[in-house]
Structures are given as structure tokens and as C-alpha cells.
Coordinates of C-alpha atoms in Angstrom, one line a residue:
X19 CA 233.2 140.9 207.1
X20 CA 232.9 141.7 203.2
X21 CA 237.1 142.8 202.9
X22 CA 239.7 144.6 204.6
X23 CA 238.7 148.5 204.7
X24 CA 242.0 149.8 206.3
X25 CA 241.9 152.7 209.2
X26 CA 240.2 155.9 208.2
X27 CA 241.2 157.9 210.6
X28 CA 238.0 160.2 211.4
X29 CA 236.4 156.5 212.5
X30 CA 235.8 155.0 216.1
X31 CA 236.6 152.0 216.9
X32 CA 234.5 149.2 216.8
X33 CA 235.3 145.9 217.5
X34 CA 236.7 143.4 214.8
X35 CA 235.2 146.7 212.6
X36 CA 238.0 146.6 210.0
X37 CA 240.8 144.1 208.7
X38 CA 244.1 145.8 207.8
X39 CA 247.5 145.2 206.5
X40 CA 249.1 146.5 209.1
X41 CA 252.2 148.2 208.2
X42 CA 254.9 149.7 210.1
X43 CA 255.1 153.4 208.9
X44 CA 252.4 155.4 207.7
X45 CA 250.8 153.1 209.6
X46 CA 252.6 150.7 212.5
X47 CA 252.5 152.8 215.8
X48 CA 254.2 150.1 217.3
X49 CA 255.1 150.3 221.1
X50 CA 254.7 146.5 221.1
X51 CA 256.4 146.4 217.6
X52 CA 259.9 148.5 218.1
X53 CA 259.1 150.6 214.5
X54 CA 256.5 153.4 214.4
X55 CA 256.1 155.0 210.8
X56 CA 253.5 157.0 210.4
X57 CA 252.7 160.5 208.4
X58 CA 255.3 162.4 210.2
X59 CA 257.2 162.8 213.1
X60 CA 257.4 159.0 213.1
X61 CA 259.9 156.3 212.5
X62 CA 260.6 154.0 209.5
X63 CA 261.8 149.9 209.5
X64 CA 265.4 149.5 207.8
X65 CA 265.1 149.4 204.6
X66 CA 266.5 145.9 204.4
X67 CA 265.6 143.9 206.7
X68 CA 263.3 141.0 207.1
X69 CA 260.3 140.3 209.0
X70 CA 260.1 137.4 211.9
X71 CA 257.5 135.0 210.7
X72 CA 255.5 132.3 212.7
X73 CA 255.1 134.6 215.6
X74 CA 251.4 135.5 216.7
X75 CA 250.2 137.0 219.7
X76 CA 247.2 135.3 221.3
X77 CA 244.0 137.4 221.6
X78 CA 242.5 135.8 224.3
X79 CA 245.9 135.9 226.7
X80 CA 245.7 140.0 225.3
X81 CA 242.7 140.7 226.3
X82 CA 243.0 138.7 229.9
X83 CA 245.9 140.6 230.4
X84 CA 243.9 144.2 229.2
X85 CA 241.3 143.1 232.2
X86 CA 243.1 142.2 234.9
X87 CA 245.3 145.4 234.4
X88 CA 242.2 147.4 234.6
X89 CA 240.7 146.1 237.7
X90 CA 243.9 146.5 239.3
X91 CA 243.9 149.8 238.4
X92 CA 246.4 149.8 236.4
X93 CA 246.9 150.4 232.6
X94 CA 245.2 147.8 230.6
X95 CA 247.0 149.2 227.4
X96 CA 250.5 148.3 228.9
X97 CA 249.7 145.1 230.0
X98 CA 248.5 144.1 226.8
X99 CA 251.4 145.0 225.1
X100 CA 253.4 143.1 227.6
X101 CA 252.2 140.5 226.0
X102 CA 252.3 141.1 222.4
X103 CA 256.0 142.1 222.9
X104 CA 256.7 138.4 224.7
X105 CA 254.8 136.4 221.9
X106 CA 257.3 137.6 219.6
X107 CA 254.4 138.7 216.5
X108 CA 256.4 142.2 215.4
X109 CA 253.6 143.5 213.7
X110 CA 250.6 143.3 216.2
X111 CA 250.8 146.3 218.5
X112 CA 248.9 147.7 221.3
X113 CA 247.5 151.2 221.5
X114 CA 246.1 153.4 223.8
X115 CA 242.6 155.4 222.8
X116 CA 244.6 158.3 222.4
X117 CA 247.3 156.6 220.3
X118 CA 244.9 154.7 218.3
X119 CA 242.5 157.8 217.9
X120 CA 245.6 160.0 216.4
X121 CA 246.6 156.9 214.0
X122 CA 243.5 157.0 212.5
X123 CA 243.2 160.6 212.0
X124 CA 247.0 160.5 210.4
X125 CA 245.4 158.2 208.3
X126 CA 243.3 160.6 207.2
X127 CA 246.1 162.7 206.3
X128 CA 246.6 165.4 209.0
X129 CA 248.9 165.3 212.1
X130 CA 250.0 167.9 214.8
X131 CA 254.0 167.6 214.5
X132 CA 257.2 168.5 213.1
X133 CA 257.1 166.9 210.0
X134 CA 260.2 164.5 210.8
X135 CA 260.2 160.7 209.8
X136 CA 262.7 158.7 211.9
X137 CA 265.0 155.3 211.5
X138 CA 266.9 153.4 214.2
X139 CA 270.0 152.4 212.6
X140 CA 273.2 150.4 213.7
X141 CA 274.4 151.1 217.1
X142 CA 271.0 153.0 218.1
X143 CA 271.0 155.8 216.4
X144 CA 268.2 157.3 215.5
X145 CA 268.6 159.5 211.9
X146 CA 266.1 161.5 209.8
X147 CA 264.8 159.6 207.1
X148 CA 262.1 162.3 205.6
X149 CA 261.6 165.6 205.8
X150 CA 258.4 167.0 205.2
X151 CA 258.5 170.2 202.9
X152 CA 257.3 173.3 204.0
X153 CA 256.9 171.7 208.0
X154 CA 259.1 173.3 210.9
X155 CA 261.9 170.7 210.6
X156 CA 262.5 171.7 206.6
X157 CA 261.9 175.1 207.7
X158 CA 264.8 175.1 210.5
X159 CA 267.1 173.3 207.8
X160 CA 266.9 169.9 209.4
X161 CA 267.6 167.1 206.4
X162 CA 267.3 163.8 205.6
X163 CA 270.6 161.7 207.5
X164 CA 270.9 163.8 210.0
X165 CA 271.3 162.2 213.5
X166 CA 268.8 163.4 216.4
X167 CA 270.8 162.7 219.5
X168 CA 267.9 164.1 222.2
X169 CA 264.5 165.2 222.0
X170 CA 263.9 168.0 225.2
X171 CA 266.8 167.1 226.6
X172 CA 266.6 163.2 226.8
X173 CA 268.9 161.3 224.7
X174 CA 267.6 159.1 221.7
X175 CA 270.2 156.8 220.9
X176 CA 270.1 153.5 222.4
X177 CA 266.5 153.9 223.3
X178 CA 263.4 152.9 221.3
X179 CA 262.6 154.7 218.2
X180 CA 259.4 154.4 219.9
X181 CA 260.0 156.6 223.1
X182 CA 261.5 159.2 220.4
X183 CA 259.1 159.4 218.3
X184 CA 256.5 160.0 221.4
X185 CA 259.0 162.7 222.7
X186 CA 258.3 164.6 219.2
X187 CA 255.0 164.5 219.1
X188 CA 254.2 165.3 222.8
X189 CA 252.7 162.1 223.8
X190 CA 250.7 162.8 227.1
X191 CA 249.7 160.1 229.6
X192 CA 246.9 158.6 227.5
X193 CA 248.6 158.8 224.3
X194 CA 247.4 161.7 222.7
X195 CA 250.0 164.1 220.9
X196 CA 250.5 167.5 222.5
X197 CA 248.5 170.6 220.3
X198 CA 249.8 172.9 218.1
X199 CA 251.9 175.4 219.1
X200 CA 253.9 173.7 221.8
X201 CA 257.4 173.7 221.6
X202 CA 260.0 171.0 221.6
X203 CA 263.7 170.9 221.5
X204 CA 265.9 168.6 219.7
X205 CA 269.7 168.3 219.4
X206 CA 271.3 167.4 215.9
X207 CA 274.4 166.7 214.5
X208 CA 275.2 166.2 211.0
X209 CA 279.1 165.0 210.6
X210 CA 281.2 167.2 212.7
X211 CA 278.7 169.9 213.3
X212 CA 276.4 169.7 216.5
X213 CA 273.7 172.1 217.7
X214 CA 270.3 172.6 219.0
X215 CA 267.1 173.8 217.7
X216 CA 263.5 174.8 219.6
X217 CA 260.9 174.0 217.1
X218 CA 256.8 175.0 217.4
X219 CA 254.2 172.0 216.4
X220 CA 252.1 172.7 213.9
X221 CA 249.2 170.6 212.3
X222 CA 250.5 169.8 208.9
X223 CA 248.6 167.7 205.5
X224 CA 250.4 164.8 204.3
X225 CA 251.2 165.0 200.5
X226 CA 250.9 161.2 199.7
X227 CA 250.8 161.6 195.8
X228 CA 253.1 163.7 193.8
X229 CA 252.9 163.9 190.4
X230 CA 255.8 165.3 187.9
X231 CA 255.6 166.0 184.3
X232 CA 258.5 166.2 182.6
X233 CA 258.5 170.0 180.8
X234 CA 260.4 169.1 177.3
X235 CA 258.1 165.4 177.6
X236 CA 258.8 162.2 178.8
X237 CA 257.0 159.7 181.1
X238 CA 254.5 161.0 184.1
X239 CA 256.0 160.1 187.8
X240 CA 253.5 159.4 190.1
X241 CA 255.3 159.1 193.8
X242 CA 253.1 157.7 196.1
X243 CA 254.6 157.6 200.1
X244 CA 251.8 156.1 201.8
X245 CA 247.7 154.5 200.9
X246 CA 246.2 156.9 203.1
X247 CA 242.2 157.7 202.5
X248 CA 242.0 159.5 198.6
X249 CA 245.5 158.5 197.2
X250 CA 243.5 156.1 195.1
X251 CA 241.3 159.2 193.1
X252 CA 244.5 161.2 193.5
X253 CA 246.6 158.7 191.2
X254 CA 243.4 158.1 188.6
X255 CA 243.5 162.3 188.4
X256 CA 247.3 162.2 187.8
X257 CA 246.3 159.3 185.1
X258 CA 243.7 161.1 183.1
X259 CA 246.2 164.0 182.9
X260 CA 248.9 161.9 181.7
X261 CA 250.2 161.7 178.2
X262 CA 249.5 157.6 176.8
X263 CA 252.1 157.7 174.4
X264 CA 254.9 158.9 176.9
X265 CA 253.9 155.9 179.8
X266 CA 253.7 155.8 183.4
X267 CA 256.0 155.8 186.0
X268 CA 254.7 154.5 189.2
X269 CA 257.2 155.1 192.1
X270 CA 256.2 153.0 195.5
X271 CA 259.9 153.1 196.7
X272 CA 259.8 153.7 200.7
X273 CA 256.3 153.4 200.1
X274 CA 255.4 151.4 203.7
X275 CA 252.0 151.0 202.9
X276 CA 249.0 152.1 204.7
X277 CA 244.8 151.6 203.8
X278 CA 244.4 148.2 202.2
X279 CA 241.2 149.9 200.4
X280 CA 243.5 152.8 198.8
X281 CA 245.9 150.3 197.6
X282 CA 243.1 148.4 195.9
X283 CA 241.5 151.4 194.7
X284 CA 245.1 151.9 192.9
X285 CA 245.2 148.8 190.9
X286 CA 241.9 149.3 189.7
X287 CA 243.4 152.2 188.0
X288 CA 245.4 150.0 185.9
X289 CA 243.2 147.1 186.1
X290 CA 240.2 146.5 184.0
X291 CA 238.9 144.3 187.1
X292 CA 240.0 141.0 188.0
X293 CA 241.7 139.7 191.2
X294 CA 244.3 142.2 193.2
X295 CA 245.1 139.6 196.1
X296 CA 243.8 137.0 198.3
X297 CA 244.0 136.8 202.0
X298 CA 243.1 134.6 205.3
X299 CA 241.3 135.5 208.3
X300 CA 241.8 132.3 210.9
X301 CA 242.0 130.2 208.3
X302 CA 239.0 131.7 206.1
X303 CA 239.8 132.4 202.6
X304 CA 238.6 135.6 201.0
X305 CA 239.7 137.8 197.8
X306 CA 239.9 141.6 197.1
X307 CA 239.2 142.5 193.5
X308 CA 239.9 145.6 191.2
X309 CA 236.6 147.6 189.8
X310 CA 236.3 147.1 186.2
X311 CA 237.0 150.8 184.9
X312 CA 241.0 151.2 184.5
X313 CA 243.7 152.1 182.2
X314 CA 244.8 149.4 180.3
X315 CA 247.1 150.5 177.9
X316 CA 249.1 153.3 179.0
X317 CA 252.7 151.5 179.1
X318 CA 253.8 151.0 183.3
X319 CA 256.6 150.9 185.4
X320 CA 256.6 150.3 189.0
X321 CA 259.7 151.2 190.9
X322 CA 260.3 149.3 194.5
X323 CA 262.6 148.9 196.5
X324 CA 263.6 146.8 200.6
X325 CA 261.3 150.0 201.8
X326 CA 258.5 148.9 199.8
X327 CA 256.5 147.2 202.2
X328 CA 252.6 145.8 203.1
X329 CA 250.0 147.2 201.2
X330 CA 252.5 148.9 198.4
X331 CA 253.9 145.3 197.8
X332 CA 249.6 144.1 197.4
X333 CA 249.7 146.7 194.9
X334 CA 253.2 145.7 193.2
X335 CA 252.4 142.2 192.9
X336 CA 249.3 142.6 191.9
X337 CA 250.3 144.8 188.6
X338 CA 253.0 142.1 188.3
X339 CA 251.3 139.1 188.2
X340 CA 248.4 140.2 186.3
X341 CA 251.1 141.4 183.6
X342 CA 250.4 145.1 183.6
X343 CA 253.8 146.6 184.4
X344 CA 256.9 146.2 184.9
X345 CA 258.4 146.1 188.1
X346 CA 261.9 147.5 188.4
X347 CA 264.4 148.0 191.6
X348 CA 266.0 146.1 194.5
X349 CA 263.3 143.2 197.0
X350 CA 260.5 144.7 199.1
X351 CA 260.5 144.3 202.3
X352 CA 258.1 141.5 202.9
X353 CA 255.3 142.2 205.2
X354 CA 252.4 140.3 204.1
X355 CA 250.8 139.4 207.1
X356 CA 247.4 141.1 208.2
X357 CA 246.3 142.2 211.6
X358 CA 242.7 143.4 213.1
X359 CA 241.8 145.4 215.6
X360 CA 240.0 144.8 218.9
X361 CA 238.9 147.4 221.3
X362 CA 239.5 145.9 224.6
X363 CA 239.0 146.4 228.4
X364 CA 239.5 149.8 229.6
X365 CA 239.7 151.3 226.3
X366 CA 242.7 150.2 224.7
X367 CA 243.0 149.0 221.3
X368 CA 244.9 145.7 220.2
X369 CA 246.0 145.4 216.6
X370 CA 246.7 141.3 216.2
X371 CA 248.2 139.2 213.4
X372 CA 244.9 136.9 212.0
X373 CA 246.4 136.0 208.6
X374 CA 248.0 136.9 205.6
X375 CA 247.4 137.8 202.2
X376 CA 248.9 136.6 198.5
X377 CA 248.9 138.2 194.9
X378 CA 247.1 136.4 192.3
X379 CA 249.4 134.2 191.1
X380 CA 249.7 132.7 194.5
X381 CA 252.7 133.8 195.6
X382 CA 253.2 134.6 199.6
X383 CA 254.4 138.2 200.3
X384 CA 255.4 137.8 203.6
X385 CA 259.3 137.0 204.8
X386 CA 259.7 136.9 200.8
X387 CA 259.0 140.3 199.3
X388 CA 258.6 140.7 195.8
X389 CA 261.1 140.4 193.5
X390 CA 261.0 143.0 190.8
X391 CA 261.3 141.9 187.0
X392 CA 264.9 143.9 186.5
X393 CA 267.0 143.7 189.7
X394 CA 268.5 147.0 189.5
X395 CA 270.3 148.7 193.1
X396 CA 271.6 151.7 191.5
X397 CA 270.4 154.0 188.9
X398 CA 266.6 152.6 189.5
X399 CA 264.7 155.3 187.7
X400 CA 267.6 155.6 185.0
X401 CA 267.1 152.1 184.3
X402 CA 262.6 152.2 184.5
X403 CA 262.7 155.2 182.3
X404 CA 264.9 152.5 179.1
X405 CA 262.5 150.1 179.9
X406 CA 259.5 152.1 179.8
X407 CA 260.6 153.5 176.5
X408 CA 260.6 149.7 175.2
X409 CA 257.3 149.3 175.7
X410 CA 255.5 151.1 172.8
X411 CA 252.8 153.3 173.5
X412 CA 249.4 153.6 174.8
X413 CA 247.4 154.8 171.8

């Protein structure tokens, strides 16, 4: 295996085809793992908490599991995850070919939702963390911090965001979300005010990049949500258009992560070559490195924050340590540990922990995070934009 090429959606699955930094949003379908994040209608990790390390499910006991399920007629997928969930490795997770076939096309960038992201929070509660503009949940005024208290009539609090975020989509037997056009009903409340709303699925394109140009001048801001397949060419575009002499903001906060490719394919951006990370595979050491063709000069600023997670905290540390930018906010997350997936019997598809991965300087991302160069919990962008300004120019 040459290096981690991350899900493209649109692919099949192939066994031990593709290494990834698996993490739990844009990417972690988790019903082993507890978290599911993905492009939308999906949930989010707490922003601040800390990954369980140590734990790694066994793929042998998996896949013996996967088997005997399936000649007993009975579901190899839920077995497995049985497993995974009792070995006590939060980031491996166990999909069904439906599930695993709809990750990869989110991936991609298109799902067949809402356009809600979800977070379990204290007590249960399951609240809106994103809103996708221009989807059926921005359209019916639903916003970020509202609580969704049911989904068709079955309540969501208390249970896991998992089961939730299946209720939105329309997760039939085998996984595979319901089609556009089919209706689902959720009940909100936002402080004292409770009510209901019937909304119709549609199939909506993830906007992973945005890019905003101040109109009286000032720095870029390039916003990236989520590594899926072309947010690397999208931020070189938003690059070449930029003005040098103002600088670059690069804002990965909330950013959970997503196609270990597109993350490397965003340092070399900014990177004139050179090492962006190294990583183990059982014990195997290998090394991802930036193509020789990036800006240099233009003055950077990357904003993080305890969102910031997996392959956006590759990227992060990599601009750090390589001393291309300053990196400004609160701790990432820490999720540094990469997982691989296996088809196995009957179908299913097993993501499982193999190793983890390290900036260039050495430093181990995961349980730790990164820690950004200015420690700042309020006023982040306020505080990037002084800084940027003392960095001189790019001409």
C-alpha cells in the first residue's frame, strides 16, 4: 500500500483497498462508535472532549464474529459491531453495505437528507449543531442549538445519537437511507417554544469550502468544514484569487476531518514539498509528503479549535511544524489514530484502528491534539486577523 487514499465515495469496496484517518463526522458513521458526523443529517463529537486511547478492536475476533452471524442467518454486520463496541476502540466502526456505500458517496459530496448536523450533549440531548443553507431544515427555520426531542414520533433524547441520526435519514433494514422525497417528522423546541415540523428529503451538495473576500480589503477566509474528494483544488482556486499582500486566513474550526488525500493535497498548497506527516500501519512506518508546487509566501493563519479533529489536525500540524503559519485558537480534539477497512462475511464492512499518524516534527496527535501557537478561547478570528497583520506581506 503506497499511502492512505481516504473514502471516495463513488468507490466499491475492496478489501484492505484504502487506509484512512477515520474521523467521527464528515466521516465516523459510527454505530460501533456512539458519534456519526457526516455531510448532513449526521451527528458531531463534543467539541471538547478527549479520545480513549489503547483500545483496539481485534480483526480476526471481527471477522469470526461477521461469519458465524451469517451462517446462522443472522446479521453479520451486528455481530461484528458487537464486538468492536466491547473492545472499547471508539473509532473503529462496523457498517452495513448500505451504510458503508452511502458514506462513501457523502464523501463524495452529495447526500439524500435534511441538511441537519447533530450533537449529543449533557443529559442526552440531542441539539442542532449545523444547518445546511438553502436544505429543508434552514428552509423550515430550524437553527443551530435547537433541541430535537423526536424524529417520527420516537423520542431522541437519551438514546444514541446514532439511532437519531438513522431516523433522519430513513435508514432501511440494510442501511441504505430512504430516497428523496420521503417525508419525516421531527419535534423541536428552542427555549420555551415547542412544535413540530414535516419535512421532505431532498438530495443536497455539501459546500466544504467557502471562501470570503473582504469588500473594502483585508485578509481572504477560506472555511473548510470537511476533506471531502476536491476541497484540495477548491482551496488552491480560492489561493490564486487571493490578494498576497492582504494574507490568508485558513479557518479549520469544527473542521472533523475527512479524506486523508484532500487534507494532503491542502498543505501542498502552502507547501513547496517536504513531509506533511508520518503514520504506522501494524507497526510499519510510512510518510505522506506535499507535491512541490505551493504558495510559500502569502502570510497564513490557521484557526482551530476542540472541534478540529483527524485529518484537519494532519493538516494543522503540518503548517505548524514546518513553520508556515500560525496557528491560533483553543486544542483540537485529538484523533490521530488511523483505521482500514475490511469487507467481511456477508457483506458488511469493518473500519479498524491499525495505527496512527504524527506531524513532522514528531509530535503524536492522538489523545493530545494540537496546541495552537496563540491560545485564544474568545475572539479567535479577532485575534488571527492582529496577528496576520504582523506578518508582512507576500510580495
Amino acid at each position: 500500500m503506497s499511502g492512505p487514499c481516504s473514502y471516495d465515495r463513488p468507490r466499491r469496496i475492496r478489501r484492505g483497498a484504502a487506509l484512512t484517518l477515520f474521523l467521527t463526522g464528515v466521516l465516523a458513521a459510527g454505530a460501533a462508535t456512539g458519534t456519526w458526523d457526516q455531510a448532513g443529517d449526521v451527528a458531531e463529537p463534543a467539541a471538547r472532549s478527549r479520545p480513549a486511547t489503547g483500545a483496539v478492536a481485534d480483526r480476526a475476533s471481527v471477522e469470526r464474529a461477521a461469519a458465524q452471524a451469517t451462517a446462522d442467518g443472522k446479521s453479520g454486520a451486528q455481530a461484528a459491531a458487537d464486538v468492536v463496541s466491547r473492545s472499547g476502540d471508539r473509532w473503529s466502526a462496523v457498517y452495513t453495505p448500505g451504510e458503508f456505500e452511502d458514506f462513501q458517496a457523502q464523501l463524495g459530496g452529495t447526500y439524500v437528507g435534511v441538511g441537519l448536523w447533530v450533537r449529543q450533549q449533557g443529559g442526552g440531548r440531542i441539539t442542532v449543531s449545523r444547518v445546511q443553507p438553502g436544505g429543508p431544515a434552514a428552509r423550515a427555520g430550524i437553527a443551530v442549538g435547537d433541541r430535537l426531542d423526536a424524529v417520527d414520533g420516537r423520542p431522541a433524547q437519551g438514546r444514541p445519537v446514532t439511532e437519531t441520526v438513522a431516523r433522519l435519514r430513513g435508514d432501511g433494514p440494510e442501511g441504505s437511507g430512504a430516497a428523496a422525497g420521503t417525508p419525516v417528522r421531527l419535534d423541536l423546541r428552542r427555549g420555551a417554544r415547542q412544535w413540530s415540523v414535516t419535512l421532505r428529503r431532498t438530495r443536497l451538495h455539501t459546500q466544504n469550502v467557502t471562501v470570503h473576500r473582504p469588500a473594502g480589503g483585508g485578509p481572504t477566509r477560506i472555511k473548510i468544514t470537511a476533506f471531502a474528494k476536491g476541497t484540495g483544488a477548491a482551496v488552491r482556486r480560492a489561493v490564486r484569487t487571493a490578494d498576497p499582500r492582504e494574507g490568508l486566513l485558513l479557518d479549520l474550526r469544527g473542521n472533523t476531518g475527512g479524506l486523508v488525500t484532500e487534507a494532503v493535497a491542502t498543505a501542498s498548497v502552502f507547501l513547496d514539498g517536504g513531509l506533511v506527516a508520518t503514520y504506522d500501519v501494524h507497526g510499519s512506518q510510512r510518510a505522506l509528503y506535499a507535491e512541490g508546487t505551493g504558495d510559500t509566501r502569502t502570510p497564513l493563519v490557521v484557526l482551530v479549535d476542540g472541534g478540529t479533529m483527524s485529518a484537519a489536525e494532519l493538516l494543522s500540524g503540518a503548517l505548524q511544524d514546518r513553520g508556515r503559519a500560525v496557528v491560533v485558537g483553543s486544542p483540537t480534539f485529538g484523533k490521530g489514530s488511523i483505521q482500514m477497512p475490511s469487507e467481511l462475511p456477508g457483506g458488511s464492512v469493518a473500519e479498524l484502528t491499525v495505527g496512527h499518524y504524527r506531524t513532522p516534527a514528531g509530535r503524536a496527535v492522538d489523545g493530545a491534539g494540537i496546541t495552537p501557537d496563540l491560545i485564544v478561547e474568545d475572539h479567535a478570528e479577532k485575534r488571527a486577523r492582529t496577528v496576520l497583520s504582523g506578518l508582512g506581506t507576500g510580495t
